[in-house]
Coordinates of C-alpha atoms in Angstrom, one line a residue:
M1 CA 65.8 111.0 148.5
D2 CA 65.3 108.6 145.6
K3 CA 68.9 108.3 144.3
F4 CA 67.6 106.6 141.1
T5 CA 65.3 109.4 140.0
P6 CA 66.7 110.6 136.6
F7 CA 69.0 113.6 137.3
M8 CA 67.9 115.7 134.4
K9 CA 65.2 115.3 131.8
G10 CA 66.4 115.5 128.2
I11 CA 65.8 118.8 126.4
W12 CA 64.7 118.9 122.8
L13 CA 67.4 121.2 121.7
I14 CA 70.0 122.4 124.2
L15 CA 71.4 125.4 122.5
S16 CA 74.5 126.1 124.4
G17 CA 78.2 126.0 124.1
V18 CA 81.4 124.9 125.5
L19 CA 84.4 123.2 127.2
M20 CA 87.9 124.2 127.1
S21 CA 90.8 122.1 126.2
G22 CA 93.1 120.6 128.8
Q23 CA 94.7 124.0 129.4
A24 CA 92.9 126.5 131.7
L25 CA 91.1 129.1 129.7
T26 CA 91.4 132.8 130.3
A27 CA 88.1 133.9 131.8
V28 CA 86.1 136.6 130.1
A29 CA 86.1 139.8 132.2
T30 CA 82.7 141.1 133.0
T31 CA 81.4 144.1 135.0
M32 CA 78.7 143.3 137.6
T33 CA 77.0 145.6 140.1
A34 CA 77.0 144.5 143.7
P35 CA 73.8 142.6 144.4
Q36 CA 71.6 143.6 147.2
K37 CA 71.2 141.2 150.0
V38 CA 68.2 138.8 149.4
M39 CA 66.6 136.9 152.2
L40 CA 65.9 133.4 150.9
Q41 CA 63.0 131.5 152.3
S42 CA 63.4 128.4 150.1
L43 CA 65.9 126.6 147.8
N44 CA 63.2 126.5 145.2
E45 CA 63.8 129.0 142.5
P46 CA 61.0 131.5 141.8
Q47 CA 59.4 131.8 138.4
A48 CA 61.8 133.9 136.4
Q49 CA 60.9 136.5 133.8
S50 CA 62.1 136.2 130.2
V51 CA 64.8 138.8 130.4
A52 CA 67.9 138.5 128.2
R53 CA 71.1 138.7 130.2
S54 CA 74.8 138.2 129.6
L55 CA 76.0 135.0 131.1
P56 CA 79.7 134.6 130.3
I57 CA 81.2 131.2 131.1
K58 CA 84.5 130.9 133.0
G59 CA 86.6 127.8 132.4
Y60 CA 89.3 126.3 134.6
K61 CA 91.2 123.1 135.1
T62 CA 92.3 122.0 138.6
L63 CA 95.8 120.7 139.4
S64 CA 94.3 117.2 139.7
G65 CA 92.9 117.4 136.2
T66 CA 89.3 118.2 136.7
K67 CA 87.5 120.5 134.3
V68 CA 85.4 123.2 135.8
L69 CA 82.9 125.6 134.3
F70 CA 81.3 128.5 136.2
I71 CA 78.6 131.1 135.5
R72 CA 77.9 133.8 138.1
T73 CA 74.2 134.5 138.8
P74 CA 74.0 136.9 141.8
G75 CA 70.3 137.3 141.9
L76 CA 69.6 134.9 144.8
P77 CA 72.0 134.0 147.7
M78 CA 72.4 130.3 146.6
F79 CA 74.4 128.2 144.2
D80 CA 74.3 124.9 142.4
V81 CA 77.3 122.6 141.9
H82 CA 77.1 119.6 139.6
V83 CA 79.8 116.9 139.5
S84 CA 79.7 114.4 136.6
F85 CA 81.8 111.3 136.2
A86 CA 82.4 109.1 133.1
A87 CA 81.2 106.2 135.3
G88 CA 77.9 105.1 133.7
S89 CA 76.7 101.6 133.1
A90 CA 78.2 101.3 129.6
H91 CA 81.7 101.6 131.1
T92 CA 81.3 98.2 132.7
P93 CA 79.6 96.0 130.0
H94 CA 81.4 92.9 131.2
Q95 CA 80.4 93.5 134.9
P96 CA 76.8 94.6 134.5
G97 CA 75.5 96.4 137.5
L98 CA 78.9 97.4 138.9
A99 CA 78.5 101.1 137.9
A100 CA 75.0 101.3 139.4
L101 CA 76.0 99.4 142.6
T102 CA 79.0 101.7 143.2
Y103 CA 76.9 104.8 142.5
S104 CA 74.2 103.5 144.9
L105 CA 76.7 103.0 147.7
L106 CA 78.3 106.4 147.4
N107 CA 76.0 108.2 149.9
E108 CA 75.6 105.2 152.2
G109 CA 78.2 106.5 154.5
V110 CA 81.4 108.5 155.2
D111 CA 83.7 108.5 158.2
G112 CA 81.4 109.1 161.2
K113 CA 78.1 109.3 159.3
D114 CA 75.7 106.8 157.8
L115 CA 73.2 107.5 155.1
N116 CA 70.6 108.9 157.5
A117 CA 73.2 111.2 159.2
I118 CA 74.4 112.4 155.8
L119 CA 70.9 113.4 154.7
E120 CA 70.1 114.9 158.1
S121 CA 73.3 117.0 157.9
F122 CA 72.4 118.4 154.5
D123 CA 68.9 119.1 155.7
Q124 CA 70.1 121.0 158.8
L125 CA 72.4 123.1 156.5
G126 CA 69.5 123.9 154.2
A127 CA 71.2 122.0 151.4
R128 CA 69.8 119.7 148.8
L129 CA 71.5 116.6 147.4
G130 CA 70.7 115.2 143.9
M131 CA 71.9 112.0 142.3
G132 CA 71.4 110.2 138.9
I133 CA 73.1 107.7 136.7
T134 CA 72.8 107.0 132.9
Q135 CA 74.6 104.6 130.5
D136 CA 77.3 107.3 130.1
R137 CA 77.7 109.1 133.4
A138 CA 77.1 109.2 137.1
N139 CA 75.9 112.7 138.2
F140 CA 75.7 114.4 141.6
S141 CA 74.5 117.8 142.5
L142 CA 74.3 120.1 145.6
R143 CA 72.2 123.2 146.0
S144 CA 73.2 125.3 149.0
L145 CA 73.0 128.8 150.4
S146 CA 75.9 131.0 149.4
D147 CA 76.5 132.2 153.0
E148 CA 79.8 130.8 154.3
A149 CA 78.2 129.3 157.4
Q150 CA 76.1 126.9 155.3
R151 CA 78.2 126.7 152.2
V152 CA 81.5 125.5 153.8
P153 CA 80.2 122.5 155.8
A154 CA 77.8 121.5 153.0
L155 CA 80.6 121.4 150.4
A156 CA 82.9 119.6 152.8
L157 CA 80.4 116.8 153.3
F158 CA 79.6 116.7 149.6
A159 CA 83.3 116.4 148.7
Q160 CA 83.8 113.7 151.3
M161 CA 80.9 111.7 150.0
L162 CA 82.2 111.7 146.5
G163 CA 85.9 111.2 147.2
K164 CA 86.1 109.2 150.5
P165 CA 82.8 107.2 150.8
S166 CA 82.9 104.3 153.2
L167 CA 81.2 102.1 150.7
P168 CA 80.0 99.8 153.5
E169 CA 80.1 96.2 152.7
Q170 CA 77.1 95.5 154.9
S171 CA 75.0 97.7 152.6
L172 CA 75.8 95.7 149.5
P173 CA 72.9 93.2 149.8
V174 CA 70.4 95.9 150.3
A175 CA 71.7 97.9 147.4
K176 CA 71.6 94.8 145.2
S177 CA 68.1 94.1 146.3
Q178 CA 67.1 97.6 145.3
L179 CA 68.6 97.3 141.9
L180 CA 66.9 93.9 141.3
H181 CA 63.6 95.7 142.2
F182 CA 64.3 98.3 139.5
L183 CA 65.0 95.5 137.0
D184 CA 61.7 93.9 137.8
T185 CA 60.0 97.3 137.2
E186 CA 61.7 97.6 133.8
D187 CA 60.4 94.2 132.9
Q188 CA 56.9 95.4 133.5
S189 CA 57.3 98.6 131.5
H190 CA 56.2 98.1 127.9
A191 CA 57.7 101.4 126.8
Y192 CA 61.1 100.4 128.3
Q193 CA 60.9 96.9 126.6
A194 CA 60.1 98.5 123.2
N195 CA 63.0 101.0 123.6
K196 CA 65.4 98.2 124.7
A197 CA 64.5 96.0 121.8
L198 CA 65.1 98.9 119.4
Q199 CA 68.5 99.7 121.0
G200 CA 69.4 96.0 120.5
L201 CA 68.7 96.3 116.8
L202 CA 70.9 99.3 116.5
S203 CA 73.8 98.2 118.7
P204 CA 73.7 94.5 119.2
G205 CA 76.0 93.2 122.0
H206 CA 76.9 96.7 123.2
G207 CA 76.7 98.0 126.7
Y208 CA 74.0 100.4 125.7
V209 CA 71.6 97.6 125.3
Q210 CA 72.0 96.5 129.0
S211 CA 69.9 98.1 131.7
V212 CA 71.6 100.9 133.7
Y213 CA 71.0 98.7 136.7
G214 CA 72.8 95.7 135.2
T215 CA 71.6 92.1 135.1
R216 CA 70.5 89.7 137.8
D217 CA 73.5 87.4 137.2
G218 CA 75.9 90.4 137.0
L219 CA 74.7 91.8 140.3
A220 CA 74.9 88.5 142.1
A221 CA 78.6 88.2 141.0
I222 CA 79.8 91.7 142.1
T223 CA 82.1 91.8 145.2
H224 CA 82.9 94.6 147.6
N225 CA 86.5 94.7 146.3
Q226 CA 85.2 95.3 142.8
V227 CA 83.1 98.2 144.0
Q228 CA 86.1 99.8 145.8
D229 CA 88.2 99.4 142.7
F230 CA 85.6 100.9 140.4
H231 CA 85.3 103.9 142.7
R232 CA 89.1 104.4 142.6
H233 CA 89.3 104.9 138.9
G234 CA 85.7 105.8 137.9
Y235 CA 85.5 108.6 140.4
A236 CA 89.0 109.9 139.9
A237 CA 89.7 113.6 139.6
G238 CA 90.7 113.3 136.0
N239 CA 87.4 111.6 135.2
A240 CA 85.2 114.3 136.7
M241 CA 83.7 117.5 135.3
I242 CA 82.4 120.2 137.6
T243 CA 79.8 122.9 136.8
L244 CA 79.0 125.8 139.1
V245 CA 76.2 128.3 138.8
G246 CA 75.0 130.8 141.4
D247 CA 75.9 133.6 143.8
L248 CA 79.6 133.0 144.0
T249 CA 82.6 135.1 143.2
E250 CA 85.1 133.8 140.7
D251 CA 87.6 133.2 143.5
E252 CA 85.0 131.2 145.5
A253 CA 84.1 129.1 142.4
Q254 CA 87.8 128.3 141.7
R255 CA 88.3 127.2 145.4
I256 CA 85.2 125.1 145.3
G257 CA 86.3 123.3 142.2
A258 CA 89.7 122.7 143.7
Q259 CA 88.2 121.5 147.0
I260 CA 86.0 118.9 145.3
S261 CA 88.7 117.8 142.9
S262 CA 91.4 117.4 145.6
A263 CA 89.0 115.2 147.6
L264 CA 88.7 112.7 144.7
P265 CA 91.1 109.8 144.1
L266 CA 94.0 110.8 141.8
G267 CA 93.7 109.3 138.3
P268 CA 93.1 110.1 134.7
T269 CA 90.0 110.0 132.5
V270 CA 88.9 106.5 131.8
A271 CA 88.8 105.1 128.3
T272 CA 85.9 106.4 126.2
I273 CA 83.0 104.1 125.5
K274 CA 83.5 102.2 122.2
A275 CA 81.1 103.2 119.5
P276 CA 78.6 100.4 118.6
D277 CA 79.0 98.8 115.2
S278 CA 76.3 99.9 112.9
P279 CA 74.0 97.0 111.8
A280 CA 74.5 95.7 108.3
S281 CA 70.8 96.2 107.5
P282 CA 67.8 97.5 109.3
G283 CA 66.0 95.1 111.6
F284 CA 62.3 94.6 112.5
L285 CA 60.9 93.0 115.7
Q286 CA 57.2 92.3 116.5
L287 CA 56.9 91.7 120.2
Q288 CA 53.5 90.3 121.4
R289 CA 52.4 91.7 124.7
P290 CA 48.9 91.9 126.3
T291 CA 48.7 95.7 126.1
N292 CA 45.8 98.0 125.1
Q293 CA 48.1 100.0 122.8
A294 CA 50.8 99.2 120.3
Y295 CA 54.2 100.8 121.0
V296 CA 55.7 101.8 117.6
R297 CA 59.4 102.7 117.5
L298 CA 61.6 103.5 114.5
A299 CA 65.3 104.5 114.6
Q300 CA 68.5 104.7 112.6
P301 CA 72.0 105.9 113.3
G302 CA 72.2 109.7 113.7
V303 CA 75.0 112.0 114.8
L304 CA 76.8 112.8 118.1
R305 CA 76.0 116.0 120.0
A306 CA 79.3 117.6 118.9
S307 CA 78.6 117.0 115.2
P308 CA 78.5 120.2 113.1
D309 CA 75.1 118.9 111.7
Y310 CA 73.5 118.2 115.1
V311 CA 71.6 121.5 115.3
A312 CA 70.4 121.2 111.7
L313 CA 69.1 117.7 112.3
Q314 CA 67.4 118.7 115.5
M315 CA 65.6 121.5 113.7
A316 CA 64.6 119.1 110.9
S317 CA 63.3 116.6 113.5
Q318 CA 61.2 119.2 115.1
I319 CA 59.7 120.1 111.7
F320 CA 59.1 116.4 110.9
T321 CA 57.5 116.0 114.3
N322 CA 55.0 118.7 113.4
R323 CA 54.2 116.9 110.2
L324 CA 53.7 113.6 112.0
M325 CA 51.4 115.3 114.6
H326 CA 49.4 116.9 111.9
E327 CA 49.0 113.8 109.8
L328 CA 48.6 111.1 112.5
R329 CA 46.9 113.0 115.3
E330 CA 45.0 115.9 113.9
L331 CA 43.9 114.5 110.5
R332 CA 43.5 110.8 111.4
G333 CA 43.2 110.6 115.2
L334 CA 45.7 107.7 115.4
T335 CA 47.7 108.8 118.4
Y336 CA 47.8 111.4 121.2
D337 CA 51.5 112.1 120.7
V338 CA 54.4 111.3 118.3
Q339 CA 57.9 112.5 118.6
A340 CA 60.9 112.5 116.3
G341 CA 64.3 113.5 117.7
L342 CA 68.0 112.8 118.2
S343 CA 68.9 110.6 121.2
T344 CA 72.5 111.5 121.9
L345 CA 74.5 109.0 123.9
Q346 CA 78.2 109.6 124.4
A347 CA 79.3 107.1 121.8
Q348 CA 76.2 106.9 119.6
G349 CA 73.7 109.3 118.0
I350 CA 70.3 107.9 117.1
M351 CA 67.4 109.4 115.2
T352 CA 64.2 108.1 116.8
I353 CA 60.5 108.2 116.1
E354 CA 58.1 106.9 118.8
L355 CA 54.4 106.8 119.4
Q356 CA 51.6 104.6 120.7
T357 CA 48.5 103.7 118.6
R358 CA 45.7 101.2 118.3
P359 CA 47.0 97.7 117.7
E360 CA 44.9 97.1 114.6
V361 CA 46.5 100.0 112.7
A362 CA 50.1 99.6 113.9
D363 CA 51.4 98.3 110.6
G364 CA 49.7 101.0 108.7
V365 CA 51.0 103.7 110.9
M366 CA 54.6 102.4 110.5
T367 CA 54.2 102.3 106.8
K368 CA 52.8 105.9 106.7
I369 CA 55.7 107.2 108.8
K370 CA 58.2 105.6 106.4
E371 CA 56.4 107.1 103.4
M372 CA 56.4 110.6 105.1
S373 CA 60.1 110.2 106.0
R374 CA 60.9 109.3 102.4
D375 CA 59.2 112.4 101.1
F376 CA 60.9 114.6 103.8
L377 CA 64.4 113.3 103.0
I378 CA 63.8 113.9 99.3
H379 CA 62.3 117.4 99.5
G380 CA 63.3 118.7 102.9
P381 CA 61.3 121.2 104.9
T382 CA 59.5 124.2 103.3
Q383 CA 60.6 127.7 103.9
E384 CA 57.5 128.4 105.9
E385 CA 58.2 125.4 108.2
L386 CA 61.8 126.5 108.8
D387 CA 60.7 130.1 109.4
D388 CA 58.0 129.0 111.9
T389 CA 60.4 126.9 113.8
K390 CA 63.0 129.7 114.0
T391 CA 60.3 132.1 115.3
R392 CA 59.3 129.7 118.1
L393 CA 63.0 129.1 118.9
A394 CA 63.8 132.9 119.1
G395 CA 60.8 133.4 121.3
S396 CA 61.5 130.6 123.7
A397 CA 65.3 130.9 124.0
P398 CA 65.4 133.5 126.7
L399 CA 63.2 131.3 128.9
N400 CA 65.7 128.5 129.0
S401 CA 68.5 130.2 130.9
T402 CA 66.4 132.0 133.6
T403 CA 67.1 129.6 136.5
N404 CA 70.2 128.0 137.9
T405 CA 68.8 124.5 137.2
Q406 CA 68.5 125.3 133.5
I407 CA 71.9 126.9 133.3
V408 CA 73.5 123.9 135.0
G409 CA 71.9 121.6 132.5
Q410 CA 73.3 123.6 129.6
L411 CA 76.8 123.8 131.2
R412 CA 76.8 120.1 131.7
D413 CA 75.9 119.6 128.0
I414 CA 78.7 121.9 127.1
A415 CA 81.3 120.2 129.3
V416 CA 80.5 116.7 128.3
N417 CA 80.4 117.3 124.6
D418 CA 83.2 119.8 124.2
L419 CA 80.9 122.5 122.8
P420 CA 81.9 126.1 122.2
L421 CA 82.2 128.3 125.2
S422 CA 78.8 130.1 124.8
L423 CA 75.3 129.5 126.0
D424 CA 74.0 131.2 122.8
F425 CA 76.2 129.3 120.2
S426 CA 73.6 126.7 119.2
T427 CA 70.7 129.1 119.2
E428 CA 72.6 131.5 116.9
K429 CA 73.6 128.6 114.7
A430 CA 70.0 127.3 114.4
L431 CA 68.7 130.8 113.6
A432 CA 71.3 131.1 110.8
L433 CA 70.2 127.9 109.1
D434 CA 68.8 128.0 105.5
L435 CA 66.9 125.3 103.7
A436 CA 69.9 124.0 101.8
S437 CA 71.8 123.5 105.1
V438 CA 69.0 121.5 106.7
K439 CA 68.4 119.4 103.5
N440 CA 72.1 118.7 103.1
A441 CA 72.4 117.5 106.7
L442 CA 69.4 115.2 106.2
I443 CA 71.0 113.7 103.0
R444 CA 74.4 113.3 104.7
H445 CA 73.2 111.4 107.7
L446 CA 69.7 109.8 107.2
D447 CA 68.3 107.2 104.8
S448 CA 64.6 106.5 104.4
E449 CA 65.4 102.8 103.8
Q450 CA 67.4 102.3 107.0
W451 CA 64.7 102.5 109.7
S452 CA 65.0 99.7 112.2
T453 CA 61.5 99.1 113.7
V454 CA 59.9 97.6 116.8
I455 CA 56.2 97.1 117.3
L456 CA 55.2 95.9 120.8
G457 CA 51.6 95.0 121.5
P458 CA 48.9 92.4 121.2
K459 CA 48.3 90.4 118.0
A460 CA 45.6 92.0 116.0
D461 CA 44.1 91.8 112.5
Q462 CA 45.4 94.8 110.7
Q463 CA 43.0 97.4 109.3
P464 CA 43.6 100.2 106.8
L465 CA 44.2 103.6 108.1
P466 CA 41.2 105.9 108.4
A467 CA 40.9 108.6 105.7
P468 CA 42.1 112.1 106.8
M469 CA 39.4 114.3 108.3
E470 CA 38.4 117.3 106.3
S471 CA 39.3 119.7 109.0
A472 CA 42.3 119.4 111.4
A473 CA 40.2 121.2 114.0
N474 CA 38.2 118.0 114.4
G475 CA 41.4 116.1 115.3
I476 CA 41.9 114.2 118.6
C477 CA 43.7 117.1 120.1
R478 CA 45.9 120.1 119.2
E479 CA 49.7 120.4 119.2
T480 CA 51.2 123.2 121.1
D481 CA 53.8 125.5 119.6
E482 CA 56.2 124.9 122.4
I483 CA 59.8 124.4 121.4
V484 CA 62.5 123.9 124.1
A485 CA 65.8 125.5 123.3
S486 CA 68.4 127.7 124.9

């Protein structure tokens, strides 16, 4: 298992809802017919059909202070549990690498089992462990069969790994070496370097600018005692959020939440990550690298996920992406792909535009994007553009809550961002938008003169952009109508 594989890929528009306040919420009653026994041959979920179904969310809070969300999906005899801690790399900016090192050691051993024994035990139980870490959070998942014979020991080992890991000191050098290797890999990634430079322009000196894996000097300085201390407060029950989806009764879900929560160290939620200071003026960086392509990045401060304008801005960014694709790819053949969208960190929202293009037209492409954004912010989308985006959203929404994996991702978004307790909340909000709502959101939050920009690539004499082709059908390739939402 690669514990540093990203736990979940970002979704363009997670249209979901929820987390309760500190008090336990009264669960919504629902009538369900008893499912027939299904013989499961694999933990991989089958391709589901697009069928609308009611998926009420139940919310609880354990005695130790852990928030729990649960959705019952009795179709297959398995379940997914996801545990998320506010223990990402931006929580330790003055000890870079401490969060990643602690996270990396978590499954290295428990009482009586080393890493290999842990993985072998999960394998024998037919369970699957997942791990991932970001700037904001450390995430852990377990997929298991619902049958008590497999479920009980799998959950016991999972809870022990999170709450009472051995954090073996002898594994510290190996874990540090692995993190150093990841830092070397990042140094070789032109896309990562461009994104990091852009983040530095938007939040100079903030923990978000550091690699998730820390720094070489930071890793060298971390001690075993520091790892143990970070686990005690970073992985405390009050700092955890649990989401459960699958073939479980409500009573079983509550007991699983309590079991995991009680295994964790006692403690409250850690202090939230301080929001970065916005730059006084937009920045520009030209980074020379021996690449075949120029990496063009533009960004400016956006909104947080919980903002009332988030959905409107995401709809606007999808429409603007369509415009960019038509102009830069279909009409001019300047890129294979261009994306505009909101990047939502816990303490910072960022509107970003990114693409790769030929080095000799990088300046012209950047200028063209700024011109198009200026026009878009002045006039907003057209009624036809908004209607088309809504149509695609309405058609794709049922496809985004058909598997446990998709639902877990939406519940996690709900829990972390205190969204309303409904998977359909954001979809309904998006479909209710009118042109004035979208344009007003753009005016409130974005400024065509505030784009910070990074161009990474080789030095090249700049050429004017080619004239648009007469027919978009002759473009480099065609954009799909896919829109991801739920």
